[in-house]
Amino acid sequence: MAILKVARLGHPVLRRVAEQVLPTELRSPQIQSLIDDMAETMREYNGVGLAANQVHTSKQIAVIEILKDPRAAEGPDVPLTVIVNPQMTPLSQELEEGWEGCLSIPDLRGKVSRYTAVRLRALDRHGEPMDLIAKDFFARVIQHEVDHLNGMVYLDRMKDFSTLTHLAEWHRYWLGSQAQDD
Ligand SMILES: [Zn+2]
């Protein structure tokens, strides 16, 4: 396994819609080891999610893992979840503001409105279909990662930039709210 270099905002790969992954391609050793490396890279940088285009591979693959962490106030743990070719539909009219950060936009945090519940249909790493309902923070992370795979970042979803803050200032002036990097 290896820790991969993370693309930063401005790299064109982050702004392209990632390609669908064919089932035969998904089973290849190259893609399987990419998935392992993405999980390792996400953990190395204390992220809760990582999309393949963030590691310079324009494919519809993302990894999510939310483990007990003082920063994660709401919701249950989510073990390592690999999503391939995700299709997401909102299940709530309701939007909730919450802090987000991004491994591709280091040292910044901002408040983003997200649906509080979503339905996710995708393939798992073995090509098996999955169909799940996610709420609260898990739903937020799914929306953040699916945005990445569609060439978007959380800044695009902020209604204004009044909450955009550097990490040190976030700790100093805003701490108490939850934030993690995806
Ligand atoms: Zn991100």
PDB file of C-alpha atoms and ligand atoms in Angstrom:
ATOM      1  CA  MET A   1       0.000   0.000   0.000  1.00  0.00           C
ATOM      2  CA  ALA A   2       1.066   3.559  -0.512  1.00  0.00           C
ATOM      3  CA  ILE A   3       0.153   7.060   0.503  1.00  0.00           C
ATOM      4  CA  LEU A   4      -0.850   8.961  -2.616  1.00  0.00           C
ATOM      5  CA  LYS A   5      -0.267  12.579  -3.509  1.00  0.00           C
ATOM      6  CA  VAL A   6      -3.443  14.628  -3.109  1.00  0.00           C
ATOM      7  CA  ALA A   7      -4.423  17.065  -5.895  1.00  0.00           C
ATOM      8  CA  ARG A   8      -4.984  20.596  -4.639  1.00  0.00           C
ATOM      9  CA  LEU A   9      -7.576  23.100  -5.788  1.00  0.00           C
ATOM     10  CA  GLY A  10      -6.519  24.449  -9.158  1.00  0.00           C
ATOM     11  CA  HIS A  11      -5.522  21.054 -10.527  1.00  0.00           C
ATOM     12  CA  PRO A  12      -7.845  20.442 -13.494  1.00  0.00           C
ATOM     13  CA  VAL A  13      -8.503  16.832 -12.451  1.00  0.00           C
ATOM     14  CA  LEU A  14     -10.671  18.150  -9.603  1.00  0.00           C
ATOM     15  CA  ARG A  15     -12.934  19.953 -12.076  1.00  0.00           C
ATOM     16  CA  ARG A  16     -13.565  17.080 -14.459  1.00  0.00           C
ATOM     17  CA  VAL A  17     -16.525  14.721 -14.164  1.00  0.00           C
ATOM     18  CA  ALA A  18     -14.933  11.374 -13.305  1.00  0.00           C
ATOM     19  CA  GLU A  19     -15.471   8.395 -15.622  1.00  0.00           C
ATOM     20  CA  GLN A  20     -17.739   5.465 -14.833  1.00  0.00           C
ATOM     21  CA  VAL A  21     -15.899   2.274 -13.882  1.00  0.00           C
ATOM     22  CA  LEU A  22     -16.724  -0.911 -15.790  1.00  0.00           C
ATOM     23  CA  PRO A  23     -17.189  -4.075 -13.664  1.00  0.00           C
ATOM     24  CA  THR A  24     -14.239  -5.841 -15.342  1.00  0.00           C
ATOM     25  CA  GLU A  25     -12.021  -2.827 -14.751  1.00  0.00           C
ATOM     26  CA  LEU A  26     -13.159  -2.659 -11.121  1.00  0.00           C
ATOM     27  CA  ARG A  27     -11.913  -6.188 -10.506  1.00  0.00           C
ATOM     28  CA  SER A  28      -8.442  -5.442 -11.928  1.00  0.00           C
ATOM     29  CA  PRO A  29      -5.455  -5.490  -9.544  1.00  0.00           C
ATOM     30  CA  GLN A  30      -4.715  -1.866 -10.492  1.00  0.00           C
ATOM     31  CA  ILE A  31      -8.104  -0.569  -9.346  1.00  0.00           C
ATOM     32  CA  GLN A  32      -8.152  -2.819  -6.268  1.00  0.00           C
ATOM     33  CA  SER A  33      -4.776  -1.498  -5.185  1.00  0.00           C
ATOM     34  CA  LEU A  34      -5.871   2.078  -5.959  1.00  0.00           C
ATOM     35  CA  ILE A  35      -8.788   1.550  -3.538  1.00  0.00           C
ATOM     36  CA  ASP A  36      -6.405   0.247  -0.832  1.00  0.00           C
ATOM     37  CA  ASP A  37      -4.111   3.225  -1.372  1.00  0.00           C
ATOM     38  CA  MET A  38      -7.038   5.663  -1.232  1.00  0.00           C
ATOM     39  CA  ALA A  39      -8.088   4.228   2.144  1.00  0.00           C
ATOM     40  CA  GLU A  40      -4.530   4.501   3.447  1.00  0.00           C
ATOM     41  CA  THR A  41      -4.189   8.067   2.138  1.00  0.00           C
ATOM     42  CA  MET A  42      -7.505   9.135   3.715  1.00  0.00           C
ATOM     43  CA  ARG A  43      -6.380   7.735   7.097  1.00  0.00           C
ATOM     44  CA  GLU A  44      -2.905   9.282   6.842  1.00  0.00           C
ATOM     45  CA  TYR A  45      -4.428  12.749   6.500  1.00  0.00           C
ATOM     46  CA  ASN A  46      -7.231  12.183   9.044  1.00  0.00           C
ATOM     47  CA  GLY A  47      -9.906  12.484   6.405  1.00  0.00           C
ATOM     48  CA  VAL A  48     -13.355  10.936   6.541  1.00  0.00           C
ATOM     49  CA  GLY A  49     -13.646  10.599   2.765  1.00  0.00           C
ATOM     50  CA  LEU A  50     -11.554  10.708  -0.392  1.00  0.00           C
ATOM     51  CA  ALA A  51     -12.538  10.700  -4.059  1.00  0.00           C
ATOM     52  CA  ALA A  52     -10.348   9.139  -6.748  1.00  0.00           C
ATOM     53  CA  ASN A  53      -9.916  12.384  -8.654  1.00  0.00           C
ATOM     54  CA  GLN A  54      -8.362  13.842  -5.493  1.00  0.00           C
ATOM     55  CA  VAL A  55      -5.520  11.369  -6.086  1.00  0.00           C
ATOM     56  CA  HIS A  56      -5.279  12.179  -9.815  1.00  0.00           C
ATOM     57  CA  THR A  57      -7.454   9.316 -11.079  1.00  0.00           C
ATOM     58  CA  SER A  58     -10.594  10.478 -12.861  1.00  0.00           C
ATOM     59  CA  LYS A  59     -12.776   7.472 -11.975  1.00  0.00           C
ATOM     60  CA  GLN A  60     -16.112   7.281 -10.146  1.00  0.00           C
ATOM     61  CA  ILE A  61     -14.684   5.816  -6.935  1.00  0.00           C
ATOM     62  CA  ALA A  62     -14.678   7.212  -3.400  1.00  0.00           C
ATOM     63  CA  VAL A  63     -13.848   5.885   0.050  1.00  0.00           C
ATOM     64  CA  ILE A  64     -15.538   6.938   3.289  1.00  0.00           C
ATOM     65  CA  GLU A  65     -14.707   6.018   6.880  1.00  0.00           C
ATOM     66  CA  ILE A  66     -16.061   7.755   9.974  1.00  0.00           C
ATOM     67  CA  LEU A  67     -14.679   6.382  13.216  1.00  0.00           C
ATOM     68  CA  LYS A  68     -15.072   7.653  16.739  1.00  0.00           C
ATOM     69  CA  ASP A  69     -13.424  10.997  16.757  1.00  0.00           C
ATOM     70  CA  PRO A  70     -13.854  13.945  19.071  1.00  0.00           C
ATOM     71  CA  ARG A  71     -14.644  16.058  16.006  1.00  0.00           C
ATOM     72  CA  ALA A  72     -17.510  13.808  14.916  1.00  0.00           C
ATOM     73  CA  ALA A  73     -20.344  14.773  17.213  1.00  0.00           C
ATOM     74  CA  GLU A  74     -23.310  13.256  15.470  1.00  0.00           C
ATOM     75  CA  GLY A  75     -24.201   9.881  14.055  1.00  0.00           C
ATOM     76  CA  PRO A  76     -22.837   6.365  14.333  1.00  0.00           C
ATOM     77  CA  ASP A  77     -19.442   5.143  13.115  1.00  0.00           C
ATOM     78  CA  VAL A  78     -19.213   4.253   9.453  1.00  0.00           C
ATOM     79  CA  PRO A  79     -16.704   1.484   8.695  1.00  0.00           C
ATOM     80  CA  LEU A  80     -14.643   1.715   5.504  1.00  0.00           C
ATOM     81  CA  THR A  81     -17.155   2.070   2.668  1.00  0.00           C
ATOM     82  CA  VAL A  82     -16.064   2.007  -0.970  1.00  0.00           C
ATOM     83  CA  ILE A  83     -18.538   3.522  -3.419  1.00  0.00           C
ATOM     84  CA  VAL A  84     -18.231   3.082  -7.177  1.00  0.00           C
ATOM     85  CA  ASN A  85     -20.392   4.846  -9.814  1.00  0.00           C
ATOM     86  CA  PRO A  86     -22.550   6.421  -7.080  1.00  0.00           C
ATOM     87  CA  GLN A  87     -26.032   7.772  -7.704  1.00  0.00           C
ATOM     88  CA  MET A  88     -27.363   9.923  -4.923  1.00  0.00           C
ATOM     89  CA  THR A  89     -30.857  11.252  -4.363  1.00  0.00           C
ATOM     90  CA  PRO A  90     -31.915  13.602  -1.553  1.00  0.00           C
ATOM     91  CA  LEU A  91     -34.484  12.178   0.866  1.00  0.00           C
ATOM     92  CA  SER A  92     -35.115  15.404   2.715  1.00  0.00           C
ATOM     93  CA  GLN A  93     -36.286  18.853   1.734  1.00  0.00           C
ATOM     94  CA  GLU A  94     -34.412  19.966   4.785  1.00  0.00           C
ATOM     95  CA  LEU A  95     -30.930  21.428   4.532  1.00  0.00           C
ATOM     96  CA  GLU A  96     -28.577  21.748   7.464  1.00  0.00           C
ATOM     97  CA  GLU A  97     -25.466  23.872   7.753  1.00  0.00           C
ATOM     98  CA  GLY A  98     -22.276  22.186   8.930  1.00  0.00           C
ATOM     99  CA  TRP A  99     -18.537  22.668   8.790  1.00  0.00           C
ATOM    100  CA  GLU A 100     -16.561  21.071   5.999  1.00  0.00           C
ATOM    101  CA  GLY A 101     -12.943  20.908   5.053  1.00  0.00           C
ATOM    102  CA  CYS A 102     -11.238  19.196   2.158  1.00  0.00           C
ATOM    103  CA  LEU A 103      -7.869  17.495   1.725  1.00  0.00           C
ATOM    104  CA  SER A 104      -7.630  19.282  -1.654  1.00  0.00           C
ATOM    105  CA  ILE A 105      -8.233  22.699  -0.049  1.00  0.00           C
ATOM    106  CA  PRO A 106      -5.863  22.521   2.907  1.00  0.00           C
ATOM    107  CA  ASP A 107      -6.060  24.743   5.970  1.00  0.00           C
ATOM    108  CA  LEU A 108      -9.590  26.013   5.342  1.00  0.00           C
ATOM    109  CA  ARG A 109     -13.021  25.329   6.790  1.00  0.00           C
ATOM    110  CA  GLY A 110     -16.409  26.616   5.779  1.00  0.00           C
ATOM    111  CA  LYS A 111     -20.079  26.068   6.542  1.00  0.00           C
ATOM    112  CA  VAL A 112     -22.033  24.265   3.851  1.00  0.00           C
ATOM    113  CA  SER A 113     -25.752  23.479   3.578  1.00  0.00           C
ATOM    114  CA  ARG A 114     -26.457  19.817   2.831  1.00  0.00           C
ATOM    115  CA  TYR A 115     -29.459  17.514   2.744  1.00  0.00           C
ATOM    116  CA  THR A 116     -29.877  15.757   6.082  1.00  0.00           C
ATOM    117  CA  ALA A 117     -30.777  12.413   4.460  1.00  0.00           C
ATOM    118  CA  VAL A 118     -29.854  10.857   1.130  1.00  0.00           C
ATOM    119  CA  ARG A 119     -30.300   7.579  -0.673  1.00  0.00           C
ATOM    120  CA  LEU A 120     -27.102   6.198  -2.188  1.00  0.00           C
ATOM    121  CA  ARG A 121     -27.001   3.582  -4.894  1.00  0.00           C
ATOM    122  CA  ALA A 122     -23.553   2.417  -5.984  1.00  0.00           C
ATOM    123  CA  LEU A 123     -21.354  -0.618  -6.518  1.00  0.00           C
ATOM    124  CA  ASP A 124     -19.035  -1.833  -3.795  1.00  0.00           C
ATOM    125  CA  ARG A 125     -15.380  -2.654  -4.519  1.00  0.00           C
ATOM    126  CA  HIS A 126     -16.351  -6.139  -5.703  1.00  0.00           C
ATOM    127  CA  GLY A 127     -18.963  -4.820  -8.120  1.00  0.00           C
ATOM    128  CA  GLU A 128     -21.900  -5.796  -5.913  1.00  0.00           C
ATOM    129  CA  PRO A 129     -24.765  -3.296  -5.879  1.00  0.00           C
ATOM    130  CA  MET A 130     -25.394  -1.376  -2.687  1.00  0.00           C
ATOM    131  CA  ASP A 131     -28.426   0.697  -1.818  1.00  0.00           C
ATOM    132  CA  LEU A 132     -28.412   2.554   1.458  1.00  0.00           C
ATOM    133  CA  ILE A 133     -29.945   5.466   3.291  1.00  0.00           C
ATOM    134  CA  ALA A 134     -27.593   7.832   5.081  1.00  0.00           C
ATOM    135  CA  LYS A 135     -28.387  10.578   7.527  1.00  0.00           C
ATOM    136  CA  ASP A 136     -26.676  13.534   9.161  1.00  0.00           C
ATOM    137  CA  PHE A 137     -22.871  13.503   9.005  1.00  0.00           C
ATOM    138  CA  PHE A 138     -22.666  10.352   6.835  1.00  0.00           C
ATOM    139  CA  ALA A 139     -25.116  11.985   4.404  1.00  0.00           C
ATOM    140  CA  ARG A 140     -22.959  15.104   4.405  1.00  0.00           C
ATOM    141  CA  VAL A 141     -19.798  13.148   3.584  1.00  0.00           C
ATOM    142  CA  ILE A 142     -21.566  11.287   0.753  1.00  0.00           C
ATOM    143  CA  GLN A 143     -22.709  14.599  -0.757  1.00  0.00           C
ATOM    144  CA  HIS A 144     -19.181  16.020  -0.477  1.00  0.00           C
ATOM    145  CA  GLU A 145     -17.632  12.967  -2.203  1.00  0.00           C
ATOM    146  CA  VAL A 146     -20.277  12.695  -4.942  1.00  0.00           C
ATOM    147  CA  ASP A 147     -19.705  16.389  -5.657  1.00  0.00           C
ATOM    148  CA  HIS A 148     -15.977  15.665  -6.110  1.00  0.00           C
ATOM    149  CA  LEU A 149     -16.775  12.940  -8.637  1.00  0.00           C
ATOM    150  CA  ASN A 150     -18.872  15.507 -10.533  1.00  0.00           C
ATOM    151  CA  GLY A 151     -16.057  18.053 -10.582  1.00  0.00           C
ATOM    152  CA  MET A 152     -17.318  20.168  -7.684  1.00  0.00           C
ATOM    153  CA  VAL A 153     -15.846  21.185  -4.334  1.00  0.00           C
ATOM    154  CA  TYR A 154     -17.525  22.366  -1.142  1.00  0.00           C
ATOM    155  CA  LEU A 155     -16.727  26.017  -1.889  1.00  0.00           C
ATOM    156  CA  ASP A 156     -19.174  25.782  -4.810  1.00  0.00           C
ATOM    157  CA  ARG A 157     -21.932  24.899  -2.314  1.00  0.00           C
ATOM    158  CA  MET A 158     -21.329  27.737   0.161  1.00  0.00           C
ATOM    159  CA  LYS A 159     -24.069  30.344  -0.038  1.00  0.00           C
ATOM    160  CA  ASP A 160     -21.491  32.971   0.884  1.00  0.00           C
ATOM    161  CA  PHE A 161     -17.951  32.981   2.226  1.00  0.00           C
ATOM    162  CA  SER A 162     -18.602  34.683   5.555  1.00  0.00           C
ATOM    163  CA  THR A 163     -17.754  31.490   7.448  1.00  0.00           C
ATOM    164  CA  LEU A 164     -14.685  30.588   5.379  1.00  0.00           C
ATOM    165  CA  THR A 165     -11.826  30.407   7.856  1.00  0.00           C
ATOM    166  CA  HIS A 166      -8.271  29.207   8.177  1.00  0.00           C
ATOM    167  CA  LEU A 167      -7.760  26.288  10.518  1.00  0.00           C
ATOM    168  CA  ALA A 168      -5.912  28.212  13.241  1.00  0.00           C
ATOM    169  CA  GLU A 169      -8.633  30.888  13.266  1.00  0.00           C
ATOM    170  CA  TRP A 170     -11.274  28.180  13.220  1.00  0.00           C
ATOM    171  CA  HIS A 171      -9.774  26.725  16.401  1.00  0.00           C
ATOM    172  CA  ARG A 172      -9.535  30.168  17.930  1.00  0.00           C
ATOM    173  CA  TYR A 173     -12.923  31.653  17.023  1.00  0.00           C
ATOM    174  CA  TRP A 174     -15.255  28.900  15.889  1.00  0.00           C
ATOM    175  CA  LEU A 175     -14.306  25.754  17.779  1.00  0.00           C
ATOM    176  CA  GLY A 176     -17.136  23.845  19.260  1.00  0.00           C
ATOM    177  CA  SER A 177     -18.644  22.996  15.908  1.00  0.00           C
ATOM    178  CA  GLN A 178     -17.588  19.899  14.113  1.00  0.00           C
ATOM    179  CA  ALA A 179     -15.373  19.809  11.054  1.00  0.00           C
ATOM    180  CA  GLN A 180     -13.453  17.169   9.193  1.00  0.00           C
ATOM    181  CA  ASP A 181     -11.670  16.937   5.903  1.00  0.00           C
ATOM    182  CA  ASP A 182     -13.042  14.884   3.053  1.00  0.00           C
TER     183      ASP A 182
HETATM  184 ZN    ZN B   1     -13.011  17.100  -0.421  1.00  0.00          ZN
END
